[in-house]
Amino acid sequence: MDSNIAGIRVDVTEDGYLSDLSQWNKEIAIEIAKENNIELTDKHWEVLNWIQEQVKNEVALSIRSIKKSGIIDIKEFYDLFPGGPLKISTKIAGVPKPKSCI
Amino acid sequence: MKNLVILGAGTSGTMMANHLVSKLDKKDWNITIVDQYKTHYYQPGFLFLPFDIYTEDQVKKVGEKFIPKGVNYIQKKIEQIFPTENKVELEDETLQYDILIVATGCKIAPQETEGMKGENWHKTVFDFYTYEGSLALRNKLRDWKGGKMVVHFTEMPIKCPVAPLEFVFLADSYFTKKGMRDKVDLTFVTPLGGAFTKPKATAALSHLMKEKNINVVTDFNIERVDNEKNQIVDYGDTTVDFDLLVTVPTNMGDEVIERSGMGDDLNFVPTHHNTLQSLDHENVFVIGDATNVPASKAGSVAHFESETLTDNILLYIAGKPLKEEFDGHANCFIETGNNKALLIDFNYKYEPLEGTFPIAGIGPLQLLKESIFNHWGKLAFRWIYWNMLLKGIPIPMVSRNMSLKGKKIN
């Protein structure tokens, strides 16, 4: 379905995740972060870039992969994206959230 | 003579042996299958064993019975694969191969989480993904007096990702039938954003948790099991108390994959999503739970994969291009308790949708909806597994690629 984020028309899933990473840009990320009460810092951008790289390389995202990323430890990850860090960081990065079969 | 070697005689390996024995010319090809274990388990039955719905005998048989005549069966431990030398080292012999099929599966790795396989393992902390765990849990439940039962899974990917949900639904039924549901506090704990994670399923099924009075804790990334306080603790320092923890530990591919340097972080073998050829070695093919393809780790997926893989092995032998055919098709019955079940049918591209199956507009099975008929389907599946699936017999009207017929896309 269609959505308008930061004045840009994008395709999103029913729960607000971008369907197409190529439509993502920094303004969109800032806007989604704001909705989640997060102001993006350099460290946030570093993590978001890393997440996008993983998805482009078809590597599954999990807390384990964050632990092994070498750019952030898990406590920092929780501090940067409080609540559900994987759920929120993937939304801001414009990639699908980790999911199950149903 | 040329050699085709299959590693693992579980669901995938056994199916491949049955498919290939009639397709490869016996004058040219030797087929060998290797597995260190004597027993073949019907793993979907591990869901029913704890609730006394199935008995031990219904979930295990001697594996050799399902290996066809004409296939050389070796019951030995696999030490290492040397893919650049086309050889596999077993405990006391070495096999040379022209084509290798890796079907070594995956298994639980509770040691990956601090405290999980601790002093309370199989006392108050149980898995139900092994025969031993499932049986120990059955014995525990037979005289458990109630308390806080927490059903949890550690991280994706896991074999049969819906099994933890099915477990909590069946537990609700089980305790209700025993007249002790009011003494049991049931909580489902998931690392994902919800009990259901796909939009159509969330809309169609979220009511089940409320109706059955099951608490849900989401976004819980377990750091450790605290065996003194009987709690699971997540990285954000949230805790969940339990009297009885039923957990699905991290799932990993077999250690032989790690020893052979052929896997990713979780020992899954990088595999082409549509051809099932290994990405690193052209004469190595991978099937079932051993692959890293983003399909569900489930027997139905292995079944559909086996049909594509059989064709691709023949194409490979003929020197022709492989078919990029496998679409991630999965078809699974999901128990929801009270003798009802759901059926889901999906692939890489399409999430489970509502509709009728296998005949469009008629069914008789309903997709993504609870029915008694679906539950019979799930129970009938045990017979289908032993008598058709393992033997590589196609299931009538269910094709290897997912069909959109009879499905509501919007």
Coordinates of C-alpha atoms in Angstrom, one line a residue:
Chain A
M1 CA 0.0 0.0 0.0
D2 CA 0.9 3.7 -0.4
S3 CA 2.2 5.9 2.3
N4 CA 3.6 9.4 2.6
I5 CA 6.7 9.7 4.7
A6 CA 8.6 13.0 4.9
G7 CA 6.7 14.2 1.9
I8 CA 7.8 11.2 -0.2
R9 CA 5.4 8.6 -1.6
V10 CA 6.6 5.1 -0.7
D11 CA 5.2 1.6 -0.7
V12 CA 4.8 0.1 2.7
T13 CA 3.5 -3.1 4.3
E14 CA 0.4 -3.0 6.4
D15 CA 2.5 -2.5 9.5
G16 CA 4.4 0.4 8.1
Y17 CA 7.7 -1.2 6.8
L18 CA 9.1 -0.1 3.5
S19 CA 8.4 -2.8 0.8
D20 CA 11.2 -1.6 -1.4
L21 CA 14.6 -0.5 0.1
S22 CA 15.4 1.4 -3.1
Q23 CA 12.7 4.0 -2.1
W24 CA 14.5 4.6 1.2
N25 CA 16.5 7.8 1.9
K26 CA 17.8 9.6 5.0
E27 CA 14.8 12.0 5.3
I28 CA 12.5 8.9 5.5
A29 CA 14.7 7.4 8.2
I30 CA 14.7 10.6 10.2
E31 CA 11.0 10.7 10.0
I32 CA 10.4 7.1 11.1
A33 CA 12.9 7.5 13.9
K34 CA 11.0 10.6 15.1
E35 CA 7.8 8.6 15.2
N36 CA 9.6 6.2 17.5
N37 CA 11.0 9.1 19.6
I38 CA 14.6 8.5 18.4
E39 CA 16.9 11.2 17.2
L40 CA 19.5 9.7 14.9
T41 CA 23.2 10.0 15.8
D42 CA 26.3 8.9 13.9
K43 CA 26.2 5.6 15.8
H44 CA 22.6 5.1 14.7
W45 CA 23.5 5.6 11.1
E46 CA 26.4 3.2 11.3
V47 CA 24.0 0.5 12.6
L48 CA 21.4 1.3 10.0
N49 CA 24.0 1.0 7.2
W50 CA 25.2 -2.3 8.6
I51 CA 21.6 -3.6 8.7
Q52 CA 21.0 -2.6 5.1
E53 CA 24.2 -4.4 4.1
Q54 CA 23.1 -7.6 5.8
V55 CA 19.8 -7.5 4.1
K56 CA 21.3 -6.9 0.7
N57 CA 23.6 -9.9 1.2
E58 CA 20.6 -12.0 2.3
V59 CA 22.0 -12.6 5.8
A60 CA 19.3 -13.2 8.4
L61 CA 19.1 -10.5 11.1
S62 CA 19.0 -11.6 14.7
I63 CA 20.4 -10.5 18.0
R64 CA 23.2 -13.0 17.4
S65 CA 24.2 -11.2 14.2
I66 CA 24.2 -7.9 16.0
K67 CA 26.5 -9.4 18.7
K68 CA 28.9 -10.5 16.0
S69 CA 28.6 -7.3 13.9
G70 CA 31.7 -5.8 15.5
I71 CA 30.2 -2.3 15.4
I72 CA 28.0 -2.4 18.5
D73 CA 27.3 -4.6 21.5
I74 CA 23.8 -5.7 22.5
K75 CA 23.4 -3.3 25.5
E76 CA 24.3 -0.3 23.1
F77 CA 21.8 -1.6 20.6
Y78 CA 19.1 -1.5 23.2
D79 CA 20.1 2.0 24.3
L80 CA 20.0 3.2 20.7
F81 CA 16.6 1.6 19.8
P82 CA 14.8 1.2 23.1
G83 CA 11.8 -1.2 23.2
G84 CA 12.2 -3.7 20.4
P85 CA 15.5 -2.8 18.9
L86 CA 15.4 -5.2 16.0
K87 CA 11.8 -4.3 15.2
I88 CA 12.5 -0.5 15.4
S89 CA 15.9 -0.5 13.7
T90 CA 14.7 -2.5 10.7
K91 CA 11.7 -0.1 10.3
I92 CA 14.0 2.9 10.2
A93 CA 16.5 1.2 7.9
G94 CA 13.7 0.5 5.4
V95 CA 14.2 -3.3 5.4
P96 CA 11.7 -6.1 6.4
K97 CA 11.2 -6.9 10.0
P98 CA 12.4 -10.3 11.2
K99 CA 9.4 -12.7 10.9
S100 CA 8.1 -16.2 11.2
C101 CA 5.9 -18.3 8.9
I102 CA 2.6 -16.8 10.0
Chain B
M1 CA 31.2 -46.4 -12.0
K2 CA 30.3 -43.0 -10.6
N3 CA 29.3 -42.3 -7.0
L4 CA 26.5 -40.3 -5.6
V5 CA 26.7 -39.9 -1.8
I6 CA 23.9 -38.6 0.4
L7 CA 24.8 -37.5 3.9
G8 CA 22.0 -37.9 6.4
A9 CA 19.1 -40.4 6.3
G10 CA 16.4 -38.1 7.8
T11 CA 13.4 -36.8 5.9
S12 CA 15.4 -35.2 3.1
G13 CA 18.1 -37.8 2.6
T14 CA 15.7 -40.7 2.6
M15 CA 13.4 -39.0 0.1
M16 CA 16.4 -38.3 -2.2
A17 CA 17.5 -42.0 -2.0
N18 CA 14.0 -43.1 -3.0
H19 CA 13.7 -40.6 -5.9
L20 CA 17.2 -41.2 -7.3
V21 CA 17.3 -45.0 -7.1
S22 CA 14.8 -45.3 -10.0
K23 CA 16.2 -42.4 -12.0
L24 CA 19.9 -43.1 -12.1
D25 CA 21.2 -45.8 -14.3
K26 CA 22.4 -48.7 -12.1
K27 CA 25.2 -49.5 -14.7
D28 CA 26.7 -46.1 -14.2
W29 CA 25.9 -45.0 -10.7
N30 CA 26.4 -46.2 -7.1
I31 CA 24.2 -44.5 -4.6
T32 CA 25.3 -44.4 -0.9
I33 CA 23.5 -42.9 2.1
V34 CA 25.2 -42.3 5.4
D35 CA 23.7 -41.7 8.8
Q36 CA 25.1 -42.5 12.2
Y37 CA 21.8 -43.1 13.9
K38 CA 19.7 -46.3 13.6
T39 CA 16.3 -44.6 14.4
H40 CA 14.3 -42.4 12.1
Y41 CA 12.0 -40.1 14.1
Y42 CA 8.7 -38.6 12.9
Q43 CA 9.7 -35.2 14.3
P44 CA 6.2 -33.5 14.0
G45 CA 5.1 -36.2 16.5
F46 CA 7.4 -34.5 19.2
L47 CA 4.6 -31.9 19.5
F48 CA 2.0 -34.5 20.4
L49 CA 4.1 -36.8 22.7
P50 CA 4.2 -34.4 25.7
F51 CA 0.4 -34.4 25.8
D52 CA -0.1 -38.2 25.5
I53 CA -1.7 -37.8 22.1
Y54 CA 1.0 -40.0 20.5
T55 CA 2.9 -42.9 22.0
E56 CA 6.7 -43.5 21.7
D57 CA 6.1 -46.2 19.0
Q58 CA 4.2 -43.8 16.8
V59 CA 7.1 -41.4 16.3
K60 CA 10.1 -43.7 15.7
K61 CA 11.0 -46.5 13.3
V62 CA 14.2 -48.2 12.2
G63 CA 15.6 -45.9 9.5
E64 CA 17.0 -48.7 7.3
K65 CA 13.4 -49.9 6.5
F66 CA 12.9 -46.7 4.4
I67 CA 16.1 -47.0 2.4
P68 CA 15.3 -48.6 -1.0
K69 CA 17.0 -51.7 -2.3
G70 CA 19.8 -50.7 -4.6
V71 CA 21.1 -48.0 -2.3
N72 CA 24.1 -48.7 -0.1
Y73 CA 23.3 -47.8 3.5
I74 CA 26.1 -47.0 5.9
Q75 CA 25.4 -46.5 9.6
K76 CA 28.6 -44.6 10.6
K77 CA 29.6 -41.2 11.9
I78 CA 30.6 -38.6 9.3
E79 CA 33.9 -37.0 10.4
Q80 CA 34.5 -34.4 7.7
I81 CA 33.6 -33.4 4.1
F82 CA 36.5 -32.3 1.9
P83 CA 34.6 -30.6 -0.9
T84 CA 37.7 -29.6 -2.9
E85 CA 38.9 -33.2 -2.9
N86 CA 35.4 -34.7 -3.5
K87 CA 35.6 -37.0 -0.5
V88 CA 33.9 -37.7 2.8
E89 CA 35.7 -39.1 5.7
L90 CA 33.6 -41.5 7.9
E91 CA 34.8 -42.9 11.2
D92 CA 36.8 -45.7 9.6
E93 CA 36.6 -45.3 5.8
T94 CA 36.7 -42.6 3.1
L95 CA 34.1 -42.2 0.4
Q96 CA 34.9 -40.6 -2.9
Y97 CA 32.0 -38.9 -4.7
D98 CA 31.1 -37.4 -8.0
I99 CA 28.0 -35.8 -6.6
L100 CA 27.3 -35.0 -3.0
I101 CA 23.9 -34.3 -1.4
V102 CA 24.1 -32.7 2.0
A103 CA 21.0 -33.6 4.1
T104 CA 22.5 -33.3 7.6
G105 CA 19.6 -31.3 9.0
C106 CA 19.7 -29.1 12.0
K107 CA 19.3 -29.6 15.8
I108 CA 18.9 -27.7 19.0
A109 CA 21.9 -26.0 20.6
P110 CA 20.9 -25.1 24.2
Q111 CA 24.5 -24.6 25.0
E112 CA 24.3 -21.3 23.0
T113 CA 22.3 -19.7 25.8
E114 CA 23.9 -19.2 29.3
G115 CA 22.2 -21.4 31.9
M116 CA 19.7 -23.1 29.5
K117 CA 21.3 -26.5 29.6
G118 CA 22.0 -26.1 33.4
E119 CA 21.1 -27.9 36.5
N120 CA 17.3 -27.7 35.7
W121 CA 17.6 -29.1 32.1
H122 CA 14.8 -31.7 31.7
K123 CA 13.7 -31.0 35.3
T124 CA 12.0 -27.6 35.0
V125 CA 13.6 -26.4 31.7
F126 CA 12.5 -28.6 28.7
D127 CA 12.8 -28.7 25.0
F128 CA 10.4 -30.6 22.8
Y129 CA 12.5 -30.7 19.6
T130 CA 14.2 -33.9 20.6
Y131 CA 12.7 -37.3 21.4
E132 CA 14.4 -37.2 24.8
G133 CA 13.1 -33.7 25.6
S134 CA 9.6 -34.4 24.5
L135 CA 9.4 -37.7 26.5
A136 CA 10.8 -36.1 29.6
L137 CA 8.3 -33.3 29.3
R138 CA 5.4 -35.8 28.9
N139 CA 6.5 -37.5 32.2
K140 CA 6.7 -34.1 33.9
L141 CA 3.3 -33.0 32.7
R142 CA 1.6 -36.2 33.8
D143 CA 1.8 -35.2 37.4
W144 CA 2.5 -31.5 37.2
K145 CA 0.2 -29.6 39.7
G146 CA 0.2 -26.3 37.8
G147 CA 1.9 -23.0 38.0
K148 CA 3.5 -20.7 35.5
M149 CA 4.2 -22.4 32.2
V150 CA 6.3 -20.3 29.8
V151 CA 6.6 -21.4 26.2
H152 CA 9.5 -19.7 24.5
F153 CA 11.8 -19.7 21.5
T154 CA 15.3 -18.3 21.4
E155 CA 15.9 -17.0 17.9
M156 CA 15.1 -17.5 14.3
P157 CA 15.5 -19.6 12.2
I158 CA 14.1 -22.7 14.0
K159 CA 12.7 -25.9 12.6
C160 CA 8.9 -25.6 12.2
P161 CA 8.6 -21.9 13.4
V162 CA 4.9 -22.4 14.3
A163 CA 5.5 -25.4 16.6
P164 CA 5.9 -23.1 19.7
L165 CA 2.5 -21.6 19.0
E166 CA 1.0 -25.0 18.5
F167 CA 2.5 -26.2 21.7
V168 CA 0.9 -23.4 23.7
F169 CA -2.5 -24.0 22.1
L170 CA -2.3 -27.7 22.8
A171 CA -1.2 -27.0 26.4
D172 CA -4.3 -24.9 26.9
S173 CA -6.5 -27.8 25.6
Y174 CA -4.6 -30.4 27.7
F175 CA -4.9 -28.5 31.0
T176 CA -8.6 -27.7 30.2
K177 CA -9.3 -31.4 29.6
K178 CA -7.6 -32.3 32.9
G179 CA -9.8 -29.8 34.7
M180 CA -6.8 -27.8 35.9
R181 CA -6.6 -24.9 33.4
D182 CA -7.4 -22.4 36.2
K183 CA -4.2 -23.6 38.0
V184 CA -2.0 -22.9 35.0
D185 CA -0.8 -19.5 33.9
L186 CA 0.3 -19.8 30.2
T187 CA 2.7 -17.3 28.7
F188 CA 4.1 -17.3 25.1
V189 CA 7.5 -15.5 24.8
T190 CA 8.9 -14.6 21.4
P191 CA 11.9 -12.6 20.1
L192 CA 9.8 -11.3 17.2
G193 CA 7.4 -8.4 17.3
G194 CA 4.3 -10.5 17.9
A195 CA 2.9 -14.0 18.3
F196 CA 1.9 -13.6 14.6
T197 CA 4.2 -11.6 12.3
K198 CA 2.6 -11.6 8.9
P199 CA -0.3 -9.2 8.3
K200 CA -3.0 -11.7 7.0
A201 CA -2.3 -14.2 9.8
T202 CA -2.2 -11.5 12.4
A203 CA -5.6 -10.3 11.3
A204 CA -7.1 -13.8 11.1
L205 CA -5.6 -15.3 14.2
S206 CA -4.7 -12.8 16.9
H207 CA -8.0 -13.4 18.7
L208 CA -6.8 -17.0 19.5
M209 CA -4.4 -15.8 22.2
K210 CA -7.0 -13.8 24.0
E211 CA -9.7 -16.5 23.7
K212 CA -7.4 -19.0 25.2
N213 CA -6.2 -16.7 27.9
I214 CA -2.5 -16.9 26.8
N215 CA -0.2 -14.0 27.8
V216 CA 2.2 -12.8 25.1
V217 CA 5.6 -11.3 25.7
T218 CA 7.2 -9.9 22.5
D219 CA 10.6 -8.6 21.4
F220 CA 12.2 -10.8 24.1
N221 CA 15.8 -11.6 23.2
I222 CA 17.0 -14.1 25.8
E223 CA 20.4 -13.5 27.3
R224 CA 20.3 -16.3 30.0
V225 CA 18.3 -18.7 32.1
D226 CA 18.6 -17.9 35.8
N227 CA 18.4 -21.3 37.5
E228 CA 18.2 -19.8 41.0
K229 CA 15.3 -17.4 40.4
N230 CA 13.6 -19.6 37.8
Q231 CA 13.5 -16.7 35.3
I232 CA 14.5 -16.0 31.7
V233 CA 16.3 -12.8 31.3
D234 CA 16.6 -10.7 28.1
Y235 CA 19.3 -8.3 27.0
G236 CA 17.1 -5.4 27.9
D237 CA 16.9 -6.8 31.4
T238 CA 13.3 -7.7 31.2
T239 CA 12.5 -11.0 33.1
V240 CA 9.8 -13.6 32.9
D241 CA 9.3 -16.0 35.8
F242 CA 8.5 -19.6 35.3
D243 CA 7.7 -22.8 37.2
L244 CA 8.0 -24.8 34.0
L245 CA 9.9 -23.5 30.9
V246 CA 9.3 -25.1 27.6
T247 CA 11.9 -23.6 25.3
V248 CA 13.1 -23.9 21.7
P249 CA 16.8 -23.3 21.9
T250 CA 18.9 -21.9 19.0
N251 CA 18.8 -24.3 16.1
M252 CA 22.1 -25.0 14.3
G253 CA 23.2 -27.1 11.4
D254 CA 25.3 -30.3 12.2
E255 CA 28.8 -29.9 13.6
V256 CA 30.2 -31.8 10.6
I257 CA 29.4 -28.7 8.5
E258 CA 31.4 -26.6 10.8
R259 CA 34.3 -29.1 10.9
S260 CA 34.3 -29.1 7.1
G261 CA 34.2 -25.3 6.9
M262 CA 31.1 -25.3 4.7
G263 CA 28.6 -23.3 6.8
D264 CA 27.6 -19.9 8.0
D265 CA 27.5 -18.7 11.6
L266 CA 24.8 -21.2 12.4
N267 CA 26.4 -24.1 10.4
F268 CA 23.8 -23.7 7.6
V269 CA 25.3 -24.3 4.1
P270 CA 25.0 -21.4 1.7
T271 CA 22.7 -22.7 -1.0
H272 CA 21.1 -21.3 -4.2
H273 CA 17.5 -20.5 -3.3
N274 CA 16.0 -21.9 -6.4
T275 CA 18.3 -24.6 -7.7
L276 CA 19.5 -26.0 -4.3
Q277 CA 23.1 -26.2 -5.6
S278 CA 25.7 -25.3 -3.0
L279 CA 27.0 -21.8 -3.8
D280 CA 30.6 -22.9 -3.3
H281 CA 30.9 -26.3 -5.0
E282 CA 29.1 -27.2 -8.1
N283 CA 28.9 -30.9 -7.5
V284 CA 27.5 -30.4 -4.0
F285 CA 23.7 -30.0 -3.5
V286 CA 21.9 -29.2 -0.2
I287 CA 18.4 -30.0 0.9
G288 CA 16.1 -29.6 3.9
D289 CA 17.1 -28.1 7.2
A290 CA 20.8 -28.1 6.3
T291 CA 20.4 -25.2 3.8
N292 CA 20.5 -21.5 4.5
V293 CA 17.6 -20.8 2.1
P294 CA 15.0 -18.5 3.6
A295 CA 12.2 -21.1 3.5
S296 CA 10.7 -22.7 6.6
K297 CA 12.7 -25.6 8.0
A298 CA 9.9 -28.2 7.7
G299 CA 9.2 -31.6 6.1
S300 CA 6.8 -30.3 3.5
V301 CA 9.5 -27.9 2.3
A302 CA 12.0 -30.8 2.1
H303 CA 9.4 -32.7 0.1
F304 CA 8.9 -30.0 -2.5
E305 CA 12.7 -29.4 -2.6
S306 CA 13.3 -33.1 -3.3
E307 CA 11.3 -33.0 -6.5
T308 CA 13.2 -30.0 -7.9
L309 CA 16.5 -31.3 -6.7
T310 CA 15.9 -34.7 -8.3
D311 CA 15.4 -33.0 -11.7
N312 CA 18.4 -30.8 -11.1
I313 CA 20.7 -33.7 -10.3
L314 CA 19.6 -35.3 -13.6
L315 CA 20.2 -32.1 -15.5
Y316 CA 23.6 -31.7 -13.8
I317 CA 24.6 -35.2 -14.9
A318 CA 23.5 -34.4 -18.4
G319 CA 25.6 -31.3 -18.4
K320 CA 22.5 -29.0 -18.9
P321 CA 21.6 -25.8 -17.0
L322 CA 19.8 -26.3 -13.7
K323 CA 16.2 -25.3 -13.3
E324 CA 15.7 -22.3 -11.0
E325 CA 12.4 -23.7 -9.9
F326 CA 12.1 -24.0 -6.1
D327 CA 9.9 -21.2 -4.8
G328 CA 10.1 -21.8 -1.0
H329 CA 6.8 -23.6 -1.0
A330 CA 5.6 -24.8 2.4
N331 CA 2.4 -26.4 3.3
C332 CA 1.7 -27.0 7.0
F333 CA -1.1 -28.0 9.4
I334 CA -1.1 -25.9 12.6
E335 CA -2.8 -27.3 15.7
T336 CA -4.9 -24.8 17.5
G337 CA -6.2 -27.1 20.2
N338 CA -9.7 -28.5 20.9
N339 CA -9.3 -30.9 18.0
K340 CA -9.0 -28.1 15.5
A341 CA -6.2 -27.0 13.2
L342 CA -5.3 -24.4 10.5
L343 CA -3.7 -25.1 7.2
I344 CA -1.2 -22.7 5.7
D345 CA 0.3 -22.7 2.2
F346 CA 2.9 -20.2 1.2
N347 CA 6.3 -19.5 -0.4
Y348 CA 9.2 -17.1 -0.6
K349 CA 7.0 -14.4 -2.1
Y350 CA 3.5 -14.9 -0.8
E351 CA 2.5 -15.0 2.9
P352 CA -0.1 -17.5 4.1
L353 CA -3.5 -16.4 2.6
E354 CA -7.1 -17.4 3.2
G355 CA -8.8 -19.6 0.7
T356 CA -9.5 -23.3 -0.1
F357 CA -7.1 -26.1 -0.7
P358 CA -6.2 -28.1 -2.7
I359 CA -9.1 -27.6 -5.0
A360 CA -9.9 -23.9 -5.7
G361 CA -13.3 -22.9 -4.4
I362 CA -14.1 -26.4 -3.0
G363 CA -11.3 -27.4 -0.6
P364 CA -12.1 -29.5 1.3
L365 CA -9.4 -27.9 3.4
Q366 CA -9.7 -24.2 4.5
L367 CA -6.6 -22.1 4.5
L368 CA -5.7 -19.9 7.5
K369 CA -9.0 -20.9 9.3
E370 CA -9.6 -23.2 12.2
S371 CA -11.4 -26.4 11.4
I372 CA -11.8 -30.0 12.6
F373 CA -11.2 -31.2 9.1
N374 CA -7.7 -29.6 9.2
H375 CA -7.0 -31.4 12.4
W376 CA -7.8 -34.7 10.8
G377 CA -5.5 -33.7 8.0
K378 CA -2.7 -33.2 10.5
L379 CA -3.3 -36.6 12.2
A380 CA -3.5 -38.3 8.8
F381 CA -0.2 -36.8 7.9
R382 CA 1.7 -39.2 10.1
W383 CA 0.5 -42.1 7.9
I384 CA 1.3 -40.0 4.7
Y385 CA 4.8 -39.3 6.1
W386 CA 5.8 -43.0 6.7
N387 CA 4.0 -44.4 3.7
M388 CA 4.2 -41.8 1.0
L389 CA 6.5 -38.8 1.8
L390 CA 9.6 -40.8 2.7
K391 CA 9.2 -43.0 -0.3
G392 CA 9.1 -40.0 -2.6
I393 CA 5.6 -40.6 -3.7
P394 CA 4.0 -37.3 -4.9
I395 CA 1.1 -36.1 -2.7
P396 CA -2.0 -36.0 -5.0
M397 CA -3.0 -32.5 -6.1
V398 CA -0.2 -30.7 -4.2
S399 CA 2.4 -29.4 -6.6
R400 CA 6.0 -28.6 -5.9
N401 CA 5.4 -24.9 -6.7
M402 CA 2.8 -23.0 -4.8
S403 CA -0.4 -22.3 -6.7
L404 CA -2.4 -19.1 -6.3
K405 CA -5.6 -20.8 -7.3
G406 CA -8.3 -20.7 -4.5
K407 CA -6.3 -18.1 -2.6
K408 CA -7.6 -14.6 -1.6
I409 CA -4.8 -12.3 -2.5
N410 CA -6.5 -9.1 -1.3

